[in-house]
Coordinates of C-alpha atoms and ligand atoms in Angstrom, one line a residue:
M1 CA 0.0 0.0 0.0
P2 CA 1.5 3.4 -0.9
L3 CA 2.0 5.8 2.0
P4 CA 0.4 9.2 2.3
S5 CA 2.3 12.1 0.8
S6 CA 4.8 13.6 3.2
D7 CA 5.2 16.7 1.0
R8 CA 1.8 18.3 2.0
P9 CA 2.4 19.9 5.4
D10 CA -0.8 21.9 4.8
V11 CA -2.8 18.6 4.6
T12 CA -1.0 17.0 7.6
A13 CA -1.8 20.2 9.7
R14 CA -5.5 20.0 8.7
L15 CA -5.6 16.3 9.6
R16 CA -4.0 17.0 13.0
E17 CA -6.5 19.8 13.6
A18 CA -9.5 17.6 12.7
L19 CA -8.2 14.6 14.9
L20 CA -7.8 16.9 17.9
A21 CA -11.2 18.6 17.3
A22 CA -12.8 15.1 17.4
D23 CA -10.9 14.3 20.6
F24 CA -9.1 11.4 18.8
T25 CA -6.5 11.4 21.5
A26 CA -5.1 8.8 24.0
D27 CA -7.4 10.2 26.8
G28 CA -10.3 10.6 24.4
L29 CA -10.0 6.9 23.3
L30 CA -9.8 5.7 26.8
E31 CA -13.0 7.5 27.6
L32 CA -14.8 6.3 24.4
L33 CA -13.7 2.6 24.6
G34 CA -13.3 2.1 28.3
A35 CA -10.2 0.6 29.9
P36 CA -10.8 -3.1 28.9
A37 CA -11.4 -2.4 25.2
Y38 CA -8.6 0.2 25.1
T39 CA -6.1 -2.2 26.6
A40 CA -7.4 -5.1 24.4
L41 CA -6.6 -2.9 21.4
A42 CA -3.0 -2.5 22.7
R43 CA -2.9 -6.4 22.6
S44 CA -4.2 -6.3 19.0
E45 CA -7.6 -7.6 20.0
T46 CA -10.1 -5.6 18.1
V47 CA -13.5 -7.1 18.9
P48 CA -14.1 -5.1 22.1
A49 CA -13.3 -1.8 20.3
L50 CA -15.6 -2.8 17.4
R51 CA -18.4 -3.3 19.8
A52 CA -17.7 0.0 21.5
T53 CA -17.7 1.9 18.2
R54 CA -21.1 0.8 16.8
G55 CA -22.5 4.3 17.3
D56 CA -22.3 7.3 14.9
G57 CA -19.9 9.6 16.7
A58 CA -16.9 11.3 15.2
Q59 CA -14.4 9.5 17.4
A60 CA -16.1 6.1 16.6
S61 CA -15.6 6.8 12.9
L62 CA -11.9 7.6 13.4
V63 CA -11.3 4.6 15.5
R64 CA -12.9 2.3 12.9
L65 CA -10.9 4.0 10.1
F66 CA -7.5 4.4 11.6
L67 CA -7.2 1.7 14.3
L68 CA -9.6 -1.0 13.3
Q69 CA -9.0 -0.5 9.6
H70 CA -12.7 -0.9 8.7
P71 CA -14.4 0.9 5.8
V72 CA -16.5 3.8 6.9
P73 CA -19.2 5.5 4.8
Y74 CA -18.0 8.6 3.0
A75 CA -20.6 10.9 4.6
R76 CA -19.6 9.8 8.1
V77 CA -15.9 10.5 7.4
A78 CA -16.8 13.8 5.7
D79 CA -18.4 14.9 9.0
V80 CA -15.0 14.7 10.7
L81 CA -12.2 14.9 8.2
P82 CA -11.4 17.0 5.1
V83 CA -12.0 14.0 2.9
D84 CA -11.1 15.4 -0.5
V85 CA -7.6 16.5 0.4
L86 CA -7.0 13.4 2.3
L87 CA -8.0 11.3 -0.7
E88 CA -5.8 13.4 -2.9
S89 CA -2.8 13.1 -0.7
G90 CA -3.2 9.4 0.0
W91 CA -4.3 9.2 3.6
L92 CA -7.6 7.7 2.5
V93 CA -8.7 5.6 -0.4
R94 CA -12.1 4.5 -1.6
A95 CA -13.0 1.0 -0.5
E96 CA -12.6 -1.0 -3.7
D97 CA -14.7 -4.1 -3.4
G98 CA -18.1 -5.3 -2.5
A99 CA -16.9 -6.1 1.0
G100 CA -16.5 -2.4 1.7
G101 CA -19.5 -1.4 -0.4
T102 CA -19.5 1.6 -2.6
G103 CA -19.2 5.0 -1.1
E104 CA -17.0 3.8 1.7
L105 CA -13.5 4.9 2.6
R106 CA -10.5 3.2 4.1
A107 CA -7.3 4.6 5.7
T108 CA -4.0 3.7 4.1
V109 CA -2.0 3.8 7.4
D110 CA -2.6 3.2 11.1
V111 CA -2.7 6.5 12.9
R112 CA -2.6 5.9 16.6
P113 CA -3.0 8.6 19.3
Y114 CA -0.1 8.5 21.8
G115 CA 0.1 10.7 24.9
G116 CA 3.5 12.4 25.3
P117 CA 5.1 12.6 28.8
D118 CA 3.7 16.2 29.4
G119 CA 0.3 15.4 28.1
E120 CA 1.2 16.2 24.4
D121 CA -1.2 14.8 21.9
W122 CA 0.9 12.8 19.5
F123 CA 0.1 10.5 16.6
I124 CA 2.1 7.5 15.5
V125 CA 1.9 6.6 11.8
S126 CA 2.7 3.0 10.9
D127 CA 1.6 0.3 8.5
L128 CA -2.0 -1.1 8.6
G129 CA -2.5 -3.9 11.1
C130 CA 0.9 -3.6 12.6
A131 CA 0.6 -1.0 15.3
V132 CA 1.1 -3.7 17.9
G133 CA 2.1 -7.3 17.8
G134 CA -0.7 -9.2 19.4
A135 CA -1.8 -12.8 19.9
G136 CA -2.5 -13.2 16.2
G137 CA 0.9 -11.8 15.1
I138 CA 1.4 -8.9 12.9
G139 CA -1.1 -8.2 10.1
S140 CA 1.4 -8.2 7.2
R141 CA 4.4 -10.4 6.4
D142 CA 5.9 -8.0 3.9
E143 CA 9.6 -7.6 4.4
G144 CA 9.5 -3.8 4.7
V145 CA 6.4 -3.5 7.0
V146 CA 6.7 -0.6 9.5
L147 CA 5.5 -1.4 13.0
G148 CA 3.9 1.1 15.4
V149 CA 4.6 1.4 19.1
G150 CA 5.1 -1.8 21.0
G151 CA 6.3 -2.7 24.5
A152 CA 10.0 -2.5 23.5
S153 CA 9.4 1.1 22.1
T154 CA 7.9 2.4 25.3
T155 CA 10.6 0.6 27.4
L156 CA 13.4 2.4 25.6
A157 CA 11.5 5.7 25.6
G158 CA 11.1 5.3 29.4
I159 CA 14.7 4.5 30.2
T160 CA 16.1 7.3 28.0
V161 CA 18.0 10.1 29.9
R162 CA 15.9 13.2 29.1
K163 CA 18.3 16.1 29.8
P164 CA 18.4 18.9 27.3
V165 CA 21.0 18.2 24.5
A166 CA 22.1 19.8 21.3
S167 CA 22.0 16.6 19.2
A168 CA 20.2 13.3 19.4
L169 CA 20.4 10.3 17.1
D170 CA 17.7 7.6 16.7
V171 CA 19.1 4.5 14.9
G172 CA 16.4 2.3 13.3
T173 CA 13.7 4.9 13.8
G174 CA 10.7 2.8 12.4
S175 CA 7.5 4.8 13.1
G176 CA 9.6 7.6 14.6
I177 CA 8.5 7.2 18.3
Q178 CA 12.1 7.7 19.7
A179 CA 12.7 10.6 17.4
L180 CA 9.5 12.2 18.6
H181 CA 10.4 11.9 22.2
A182 CA 13.9 13.2 21.5
A183 CA 12.4 16.3 19.7
R184 CA 11.2 17.5 23.2
H185 CA 14.7 17.9 24.6
A186 CA 17.2 17.9 21.7
T187 CA 17.8 20.9 19.5
R188 CA 18.6 18.7 16.5
V189 CA 17.3 15.2 15.9
T190 CA 18.7 12.8 13.4
A191 CA 17.1 9.5 12.6
T192 CA 18.3 6.6 10.4
D193 CA 16.7 3.5 9.0
L194 CA 17.6 0.9 6.4
N195 CA 13.9 1.0 5.3
P196 CA 12.9 4.1 3.3
R197 CA 9.2 3.3 4.2
A198 CA 10.1 3.7 7.9
L199 CA 11.7 7.1 7.3
H200 CA 8.5 8.1 5.4
C201 CA 6.4 7.0 8.4
T202 CA 8.7 8.9 10.8
R203 CA 8.3 12.1 8.7
L204 CA 4.5 11.7 8.9
T205 CA 4.6 10.9 12.7
L206 CA 6.6 14.0 13.4
A207 CA 4.5 16.3 11.2
L208 CA 1.1 14.9 12.5
S209 CA 2.3 15.2 16.1
G210 CA 3.3 18.9 15.6
A211 CA 7.0 18.2 16.2
P212 CA 9.9 19.8 14.3
E213 CA 11.2 18.0 11.3
A214 CA 14.2 15.6 11.8
D215 CA 17.2 15.0 9.7
L216 CA 16.3 11.6 8.2
R217 CA 19.0 9.4 6.7
E218 CA 18.6 6.1 4.9
G219 CA 21.2 3.4 5.5
S220 CA 22.5 0.8 7.9
L221 CA 23.3 1.7 11.5
Y222 CA 25.7 4.7 11.6
E223 CA 26.8 4.4 8.0
P224 CA 24.7 7.3 6.6
L225 CA 26.0 9.8 9.2
G226 CA 29.5 10.7 7.9
D227 CA 31.6 11.5 10.9
A228 CA 28.9 13.3 12.9
T229 CA 28.8 12.8 16.7
Y230 CA 25.9 13.2 19.1
D231 CA 25.0 14.0 22.8
L232 CA 22.4 11.2 22.9
I233 CA 22.0 8.0 20.9
V234 CA 19.0 5.8 21.2
S235 CA 18.2 2.6 19.4
N236 CA 15.6 -0.1 19.6
P237 CA 17.4 -2.1 16.9
P238 CA 16.3 -5.1 14.9
F239 CA 17.7 -7.3 17.7
V240 CA 16.1 -10.6 16.9
I241 CA 18.5 -13.5 16.6
S242 CA 17.1 -15.5 13.8
P243 CA 18.1 -18.1 11.2
G244 CA 17.9 -15.5 8.3
A245 CA 16.6 -12.0 7.6
R246 CA 12.9 -11.9 6.8
L247 CA 11.4 -8.9 8.4
T248 CA 13.4 -5.7 8.4
Y249 CA 11.8 -4.3 11.6
R250 CA 13.2 -7.2 13.7
D251 CA 15.9 -9.1 11.7
G252 CA 19.0 -6.9 11.3
G253 CA 20.5 -9.2 8.7
M254 CA 23.7 -10.0 10.6
G255 CA 24.4 -13.4 12.2
G256 CA 23.6 -14.1 15.9
D257 CA 23.8 -11.0 18.1
D258 CA 26.3 -9.3 15.8
L259 CA 24.0 -6.4 15.0
C260 CA 23.6 -5.6 18.7
R261 CA 27.4 -5.9 19.2
S262 CA 28.2 -3.6 16.3
I263 CA 25.8 -0.9 17.2
V264 CA 27.1 -0.8 20.8
Q265 CA 30.8 -1.1 19.9
E266 CA 30.6 1.7 17.3
A267 CA 28.6 4.0 19.6
G268 CA 31.8 5.1 21.4
E269 CA 33.1 6.9 18.4
R270 CA 29.7 8.5 17.8
L271 CA 29.2 10.0 21.2
N272 CA 30.3 13.4 22.4
E273 CA 32.0 13.7 25.8
G274 CA 29.5 13.2 28.5
G275 CA 26.9 11.8 26.1
Y276 CA 24.7 8.8 26.6
A277 CA 23.9 5.9 24.2
Q278 CA 21.0 3.7 25.2
F279 CA 20.0 0.5 23.5
L280 CA 17.6 -2.4 23.8
A281 CA 19.5 -5.6 22.9
N282 CA 19.4 -9.4 22.7
W283 CA 22.5 -11.4 23.5
Q284 CA 23.3 -15.1 23.1
H285 CA 24.0 -17.3 26.1
V286 CA 26.7 -19.5 24.6
E287 CA 27.8 -22.8 26.1
G288 CA 31.0 -22.4 28.1
E289 CA 30.9 -18.6 28.1
E290 CA 29.6 -16.2 30.8
W291 CA 26.9 -14.0 29.2
T292 CA 28.2 -11.1 31.4
E293 CA 31.6 -11.4 29.7
R294 CA 30.0 -11.5 26.3
V295 CA 28.2 -8.2 26.7
R296 CA 31.0 -6.6 28.7
S297 CA 33.3 -7.1 25.7
W298 CA 30.9 -5.0 23.6
V299 CA 31.5 -1.9 25.7
P300 CA 33.6 0.7 23.8
R301 CA 36.7 2.3 25.3
D302 CA 36.2 5.6 27.1
C303 CA 32.7 4.6 28.1
D304 CA 31.1 3.7 31.4
A305 CA 28.4 1.2 31.0
W306 CA 25.3 -0.1 32.8
I307 CA 24.0 -3.3 31.4
V308 CA 20.8 -4.9 32.8
Q309 CA 19.6 -8.3 31.7
R310 CA 15.8 -8.1 32.2
E311 CA 14.8 -11.6 30.9
V312 CA 16.3 -14.8 29.6
Q313 CA 14.5 -17.3 27.4
D314 CA 15.6 -20.7 26.4
V315 CA 16.0 -21.3 22.7
T316 CA 12.5 -22.9 22.3
Q317 CA 10.7 -20.1 24.0
Y318 CA 12.6 -17.6 21.9
A319 CA 11.9 -19.3 18.6
E320 CA 8.2 -19.6 19.5
L321 CA 7.9 -16.0 20.5
W322 CA 9.2 -14.7 17.2
L323 CA 7.4 -17.3 15.1
R324 CA 4.2 -16.1 16.7
D325 CA 5.2 -12.4 16.3
A326 CA 5.3 -13.0 12.5
G327 CA 2.0 -14.9 12.6
D328 CA 3.8 -18.1 11.5
H329 CA 1.7 -20.2 13.9
R330 CA -1.3 -19.4 11.6
T331 CA 0.4 -20.8 8.5
D332 CA 0.5 -24.4 7.3
P333 CA 1.7 -26.6 10.2
A334 CA 4.4 -28.2 8.1
E335 CA 5.8 -24.7 7.2
Y336 CA 5.6 -23.7 10.9
A337 CA 7.5 -26.9 11.9
A338 CA 10.2 -26.3 9.3
R339 CA 10.7 -22.7 10.4
Y340 CA 10.9 -23.8 14.1
D341 CA 13.4 -26.5 13.1
A342 CA 15.6 -24.0 11.2
W343 CA 15.6 -21.7 14.2
L344 CA 16.8 -24.5 16.5
D345 CA 19.5 -25.5 13.9
E346 CA 20.8 -22.0 14.0
F347 CA 21.0 -21.9 17.8
E348 CA 22.7 -25.3 17.8
A349 CA 25.3 -24.2 15.2
R350 CA 26.0 -21.2 17.5
K351 CA 26.2 -23.3 20.6
T352 CA 23.5 -21.0 22.0
R353 CA 21.4 -22.2 25.0
G354 CA 19.4 -19.2 25.6
V355 CA 18.9 -15.5 24.8
G356 CA 19.1 -12.6 27.2
F357 CA 17.1 -9.4 26.6
G358 CA 18.0 -6.2 28.3
W359 CA 19.1 -2.6 28.4
I360 CA 22.6 -1.2 27.6
T361 CA 23.4 2.3 28.6
L362 CA 26.8 3.8 27.7
R363 CA 28.1 7.1 28.9
K364 CA 31.2 8.6 27.4
S365 CA 33.2 9.5 30.4
G366 CA 36.7 9.3 29.0
A367 CA 37.7 7.8 32.4
T368 CA 41.0 6.0 32.5
E369 CA 39.3 3.2 34.3
P370 CA 35.7 3.1 33.1
S371 CA 33.1 1.6 35.3
V372 CA 31.2 -1.2 33.7
T373 CA 28.3 -2.8 35.6
V374 CA 26.6 -5.9 34.2
E375 CA 23.8 -7.3 36.2
E376 CA 20.5 -9.2 36.1
W377 CA 17.4 -7.6 37.4
T378 CA 14.2 -9.3 36.2
H379 CA 11.7 -7.8 38.6
P380 CA 9.2 -5.1 37.8
V381 CA 10.5 -1.5 37.8
E382 CA 8.9 1.9 37.9
Q383 CA 9.1 3.7 34.5
P384 CA 10.1 6.3 33.5
L385 CA 13.7 5.5 34.6
G386 CA 15.6 8.2 32.7
E387 CA 16.5 10.0 35.9
T388 CA 17.4 6.8 37.7
V389 CA 19.8 6.0 34.9
Q390 CA 21.4 9.4 35.1
A391 CA 21.7 9.1 38.9
F392 CA 23.3 5.7 38.5
F393 CA 26.2 7.2 36.5
A394 CA 26.5 10.1 38.9
R395 CA 26.9 7.6 41.8
Q396 CA 29.6 5.7 39.8
D397 CA 31.5 9.0 39.5
Y398 CA 31.1 9.5 43.2
L399 CA 32.4 6.0 44.1
R400 CA 35.3 6.4 41.7
E401 CA 36.3 9.6 43.4
H402 CA 36.1 8.1 46.9
D403 CA 38.4 5.4 48.1
D404 CA 37.4 3.5 51.3
A405 CA 39.0 6.0 53.7
A406 CA 37.3 8.8 51.9
L407 CA 34.0 6.9 52.0
L408 CA 34.2 6.5 55.8
A409 CA 34.6 10.3 56.2
E410 CA 31.4 10.9 54.2
H411 CA 27.8 11.4 55.5
F412 CA 24.9 9.5 54.0
K413 CA 21.2 9.4 54.2
L414 CA 18.8 6.6 53.5
A415 CA 17.0 7.1 50.2
G416 CA 13.3 7.9 50.4
G417 CA 10.9 4.9 50.3
V418 CA 13.4 2.3 51.4
V419 CA 12.0 -0.3 53.8
Q420 CA 13.5 -3.2 55.7
E421 CA 12.1 -6.8 55.4
Q422 CA 13.0 -9.5 57.8
I423 CA 12.8 -13.0 56.4
G424 CA 12.8 -16.2 58.4
L425 CA 10.7 -19.1 59.7
P426 CA 7.4 -18.0 61.3
G427 CA 7.9 -17.7 65.1
A428 CA 11.7 -17.6 64.9
E429 CA 13.4 -15.1 67.2
D430 CA 15.9 -13.8 64.7
P431 CA 15.4 -13.3 61.0
E432 CA 17.5 -15.4 58.6
H433 CA 17.9 -12.6 56.2
V434 CA 17.4 -8.9 56.3
V435 CA 16.5 -7.3 53.0
L436 CA 16.4 -3.6 52.1
R437 CA 13.8 -2.8 49.4
Q438 CA 13.1 0.3 47.3
H439 CA 9.6 1.2 46.2
R440 CA 10.7 3.5 43.5
G441 CA 12.8 3.4 40.3
M442 CA 14.5 0.0 39.8
R443 CA 12.6 -1.2 42.9
R444 CA 15.7 -3.1 44.0
A445 CA 16.0 -5.4 46.9
T446 CA 19.3 -6.3 48.5
Q447 CA 20.3 -8.6 51.3
V448 CA 22.3 -7.0 54.1
D449 CA 23.9 -8.3 57.3
T450 CA 23.0 -6.9 60.7
V451 CA 25.7 -4.2 60.5
G452 CA 24.5 -3.1 57.0
A453 CA 20.9 -2.9 58.2
G454 CA 21.9 -1.1 61.4
F455 CA 24.1 1.3 59.4
A456 CA 21.4 2.1 56.9
G457 CA 18.9 2.7 59.7
V458 CA 21.1 5.3 61.4
C459 CA 22.0 7.1 58.2
D460 CA 20.2 10.5 58.4
G461 CA 23.2 12.6 57.3
T462 CA 24.2 13.6 60.8
L463 CA 27.2 11.4 61.6
S464 CA 30.0 10.3 59.2
A465 CA 30.0 6.7 58.1
G466 CA 33.1 6.0 60.2
R467 CA 31.5 7.4 63.3
I468 CA 28.4 5.3 62.8
L469 CA 30.5 2.1 62.4
D470 CA 32.4 2.9 65.6
A471 CA 29.1 3.2 67.5
I472 CA 27.9 -0.1 66.0
A473 CA 31.2 -1.8 66.9
Q474 CA 30.8 -0.6 70.5
L475 CA 27.2 -1.9 70.7
M476 CA 28.1 -5.2 69.2
G477 CA 31.3 -5.6 71.1
E478 CA 33.3 -5.8 67.9
D479 CA 36.7 -4.4 67.1
A480 CA 36.1 -1.0 65.5
V481 CA 39.2 -1.2 63.3
L482 CA 38.1 -4.5 61.9
L483 CA 34.6 -3.2 61.3
R484 CA 35.9 -0.1 59.5
D485 CA 38.0 -2.5 57.4
R486 CA 35.3 -4.8 56.3
T487 CA 32.2 -2.6 55.8
P488 CA 33.1 -0.2 53.0
A489 CA 32.4 -2.8 50.4
Q490 CA 28.8 -3.1 51.7
I491 CA 28.5 0.7 51.9
R492 CA 29.7 0.9 48.3
L493 CA 27.1 -1.5 47.1
L494 CA 24.3 0.4 49.0
V495 CA 25.4 3.6 47.4
E496 CA 25.8 2.1 43.9
Q497 CA 22.3 0.7 44.1
G498 CA 20.8 3.9 45.4
F499 CA 19.8 2.8 48.9
L500 CA 22.2 5.4 50.4
E501 CA 22.6 8.9 49.1
P502 CA 25.8 10.9 49.9
V503 CA 24.7 14.1 51.7
G504 CA 25.4 17.2 49.6
Q505 CA 25.6 15.4 46.3
Ligands
SAM1 C1 12.4 -2.8 16.3 S1 12.2 -1.6 15.1 C2 12.3 -0.1 16.1 C3 11.4 1.0 15.7 C4 11.3 2.2 16.6 N1 12.6 2.9 16.8 C5 10.7 1.8 17.9 O1 11.4 2.0 19.0 O2 9.6 1.4 18.0 C6 13.8 -1.6 14.3 C7 14.0 -0.6 13.2 O3 15.3 -0.8 12.7 C8 15.3 -0.7 11.2 N2 16.5 -1.5 10.7 C9 16.6 -2.8 10.4 N3 17.9 -3.0 10.0 C10 18.6 -1.9 10.2 C11 19.9 -1.5 10.0 N4 20.8 -2.4 9.6 N5 20.2 -0.2 10.2 C12 19.3 0.7 10.6 N6 18.0 0.4 10.8 C13 17.7 -0.9 10.6 C14 14.0 -1.4 10.9 O4 13.6 -1.0 9.6 C15 13.1 -0.9 12.0 O5 12.5 0.3 11.6

């Protein structure tokens, strides 16, 4: 299906105006459809929304047209939209066959209302039937199909550091969602994609959302950028590890996790000093190799890194996930079996036992000894995490600047919302474990010993860490020197993970 013209800003502006006038917004949809139908739509289930839009209203017509991709009678569309110019510029077409009936119109793209972080009314333009991958898989199996916003897109948007910057780069922009977010806090936004159709959708998304134009470049990864460098790089790349490239939106066309490795490794040269690069990625868990070492080896020189593995799937779960994503489970069973088999062959050849999914953040610090943290945290977190990410790197700087002696002279306070949990057998006098738990951000939990728990409990910024340890030593009848010797590692961890905050930082 040809895409609407991106050279008619006048038409895009009129369409935006009409959509807003009809309250075709994220909030408006929630009100019209109700939460169950609204969230079902986000799972690609359309029946509840079809039932909720049986009436004649303007919003109902727009939902049927742009989200459910049903034909709508000309007269009903004309009540809401400037039909003739939208037909002329390719946003709408006349329904061709008897199924649609004469005098009915269809949309050529999915236009999905999306609420920005400050309540902005944005619209994401993508291919029909592909706005989300749901239980039935995507609606098209064309190689160059452009997907809308999915869980991965919003995860990356949520973890991105949102400080004001001069330049931002979105690699593999797709429908343009990351570029749209970046336009709020970056003076210049550049977006690349291998797929020209994706760049076209991005141009429409930005224009229809009322955002400034971006510098759009066609080509692979950083290749179309010359030697330009950026303050922020984001990418939700085609990270799927598959037996062969089929769908551009997810299969990068390189073997195994090579595409993720390349995009991370090459980011070092593309970042300005102090800049962040943030990626979603998949990595192989290879027999006889620590996954942590594999991803650690991707970190470029001069960069600090924080890598979080959020999930691991075995090879069968992984193959099934992506077979379903493409709708392969709805094809001929023999074809499905052959594809599944090919996927497992590929993993076997690469000695891959599982696949990790996670977040990679780099910060170009230029430090002689960069700090690289690779960890697994699979529990729920509180998005958005952009500020948490920035604070993590600030704490790394702090810890790098303070050796153990300096740390003991510092004052700390317990971060807000941290609670202590005692775990042990019911009725037991003493807990077996003491756990500190955060209720914000990463929502971390960490086990501490009695000294750690006591220390954290006293930290209100009044006494230095060393003085607190001396008091604890006296209470417990321990040698104060030994305690001062063995505790800084625990304090370091509590600071690194955000349980303790240095006073005055
Ligand atoms: C998973 S989609 C992400 C889309 C969007 N940025 C988001 O967050 O929803 C990956 C995008 O990367 C593009 N792509 C695939 N191979 C690429 C390559 N080698 N270089 C640049 N982009 C590529 C695809 O066309 C697709 O638009």
